């Protein structure tokens, strides 16, 4: 109840702040609200409101630890958004990281949960260390810890100082966002957490990395170096494509959604790159397009990804599993959740008239704006990024067609005990689905609010969002749907026995999750590195097997070729460094004097 009340207050305050920016009286040396911060407060409020409402029916899987840490987690995220000086920001940031760690390990008795939690904690601390270093460098350069001073004078810093700050802060915020190649924690931490926590982490927490990049790097620093926009665009393109490719291969529903978050963070980074490039080139229209694309997709992804995670939690509570190979036919037992998941799948696949289509279309327009009047290399670069984004959208649609079809349609692949789902778990999912549709049909007021955050910005017309007005497009699609329904007359359909070439039909004849994606897995084997293992079971297994068990999967290249060797190196260094800790006192004094000498030399 506490989290629900707090979420309602945050949402109402954010709505009032967006409607009347001058009426919000939060301006102090410690906390402050600007229209930009209010947008992220609104995003956080909507997601936390749905998750808090959902928890009333999720009590069977909820724990006392979740009830204790969740309010602290929400307050810390609000403090991150509203902080006005460095110490408040870092205190809130660390509180957010620690509390989210305890929320991730809520089911610590389950296999692999603690390992995933500790991996997340390590990556969070590396992120915090990099962010703290960047903020300290900014403080030393500006002789102030106040963010208001930074926003007005940070643009006058030297190019070298700006690059150091951009590198340190960009690294820290990129790790927290889960962008490739710093994504390793995300598909491990999100799936093991309770569903409301997963929705909050994916829908709100990782967006605070986007908040930091826009606030400190793009708005405060201004023009830096042309290298940084290119890095943002490349990271966005790689993350969006590889994220959706790995999501396509997942059979666990929560891991699929986690990899999909990496994909969507990549799309947001494409928008950030467009904005950074517009700032660098003094191209106000491109800057506005990038801001619209990044912030609108940030909000859209927060809505439909939290909706999908809540639907996954309902599936888990209903069946006891999230393995798609064991599920099927759930639209008959939990139709409300199925409809909500289908709506979220259409939104995340960027299909009109949902909101995901609008924000991805604006991203397309931003990438294509790099082509107009540019040199050949810039044109090729922009077109290549646009093609990657188009491919990402197609693969995302395929991924969620697989998830929706295998889990909710067809017949159950295994007999499972079905637990009824309370309405308090269904209504938040449907409410978020309605938001997806509303912001897709009427996006213009939202786009005006976002574009007003840049002083002197060029407010895009409706042609930026669609060749036709979004509302007109929605009406046309509704008319087409009505015509198809009138022609097809689904209310007159007859139910007849299924025919399967004379054999008795059973659930084993259905497409499995792995079979659905086999063509992609074999075509892109150089990325997936698939492995197969066939086990023969029986008295004479080699010649007369009574049963064949097939196991297959993919090899994550980042984990195998980057993080695992790095982990082994770190453990080796840690093990060998213990030798210098067991010596006489004289040796420790030498260490101390050497450290002081190095510090004095550095300070001099």
XYZ file of N, CA, C and O in Angstrom, residues 43 147 295 354 417 467 471 476-477 486 490 530 586 601:
56
model
N 7.602 8.936 -16.087
C 7.868 7.557 -16.515
C 7.965 6.627 -15.319
O 7.350 5.546 -15.291
N 24.300 21.211 -9.749
C 23.982 20.891 -11.139
C 23.491 22.109 -11.906
O 23.655 22.184 -13.133
N 13.655 10.202 -25.822
C 12.781 10.327 -24.655
C 11.432 9.653 -24.871
O 10.880 9.055 -23.939
N 0.218 1.409 -32.308
C 0.748 1.473 -30.946
C 1.931 2.440 -30.870
O 2.533 2.820 -31.876
N -0.411 -27.839 -13.376
C -1.473 -27.397 -12.470
C -1.666 -25.890 -12.658
O -0.724 -25.112 -12.498
N 3.730 9.981 -42.357
C 3.293 10.655 -43.577
C 1.843 11.123 -43.459
O 1.460 12.133 -44.016
N -3.499 9.815 -35.719
C -4.905 9.511 -35.446
C -5.618 9.058 -36.711
O -6.421 8.113 -36.684
N -7.951 4.628 -40.061
C -7.895 3.810 -41.281
C -7.697 2.335 -40.922
O -8.360 1.447 -41.488
N -6.788 2.057 -39.990
C -6.562 0.672 -39.573
C -7.815 0.076 -38.947
O -8.137 -1.104 -39.168
N -16.074 -8.119 -41.234
C -17.346 -8.298 -41.929
C -17.247 -9.356 -43.020
O -18.190 -10.123 -43.253
N -16.163 -14.110 -38.336
C -15.653 -15.126 -37.404
C -16.734 -15.692 -36.481
O -16.563 -16.793 -35.948
N 25.933 -22.377 -32.429
C 25.018 -23.376 -31.847
C 25.741 -24.672 -31.509
O 26.733 -25.056 -32.146
N 57.630 -4.014 8.407
C 58.496 -3.162 7.603
C 58.021 -3.086 6.154
O 58.102 -2.042 5.512
N 53.562 13.034 -5.849
C 54.035 13.286 -7.208
C 52.889 13.639 -8.141
O 52.986 14.553 -8.972
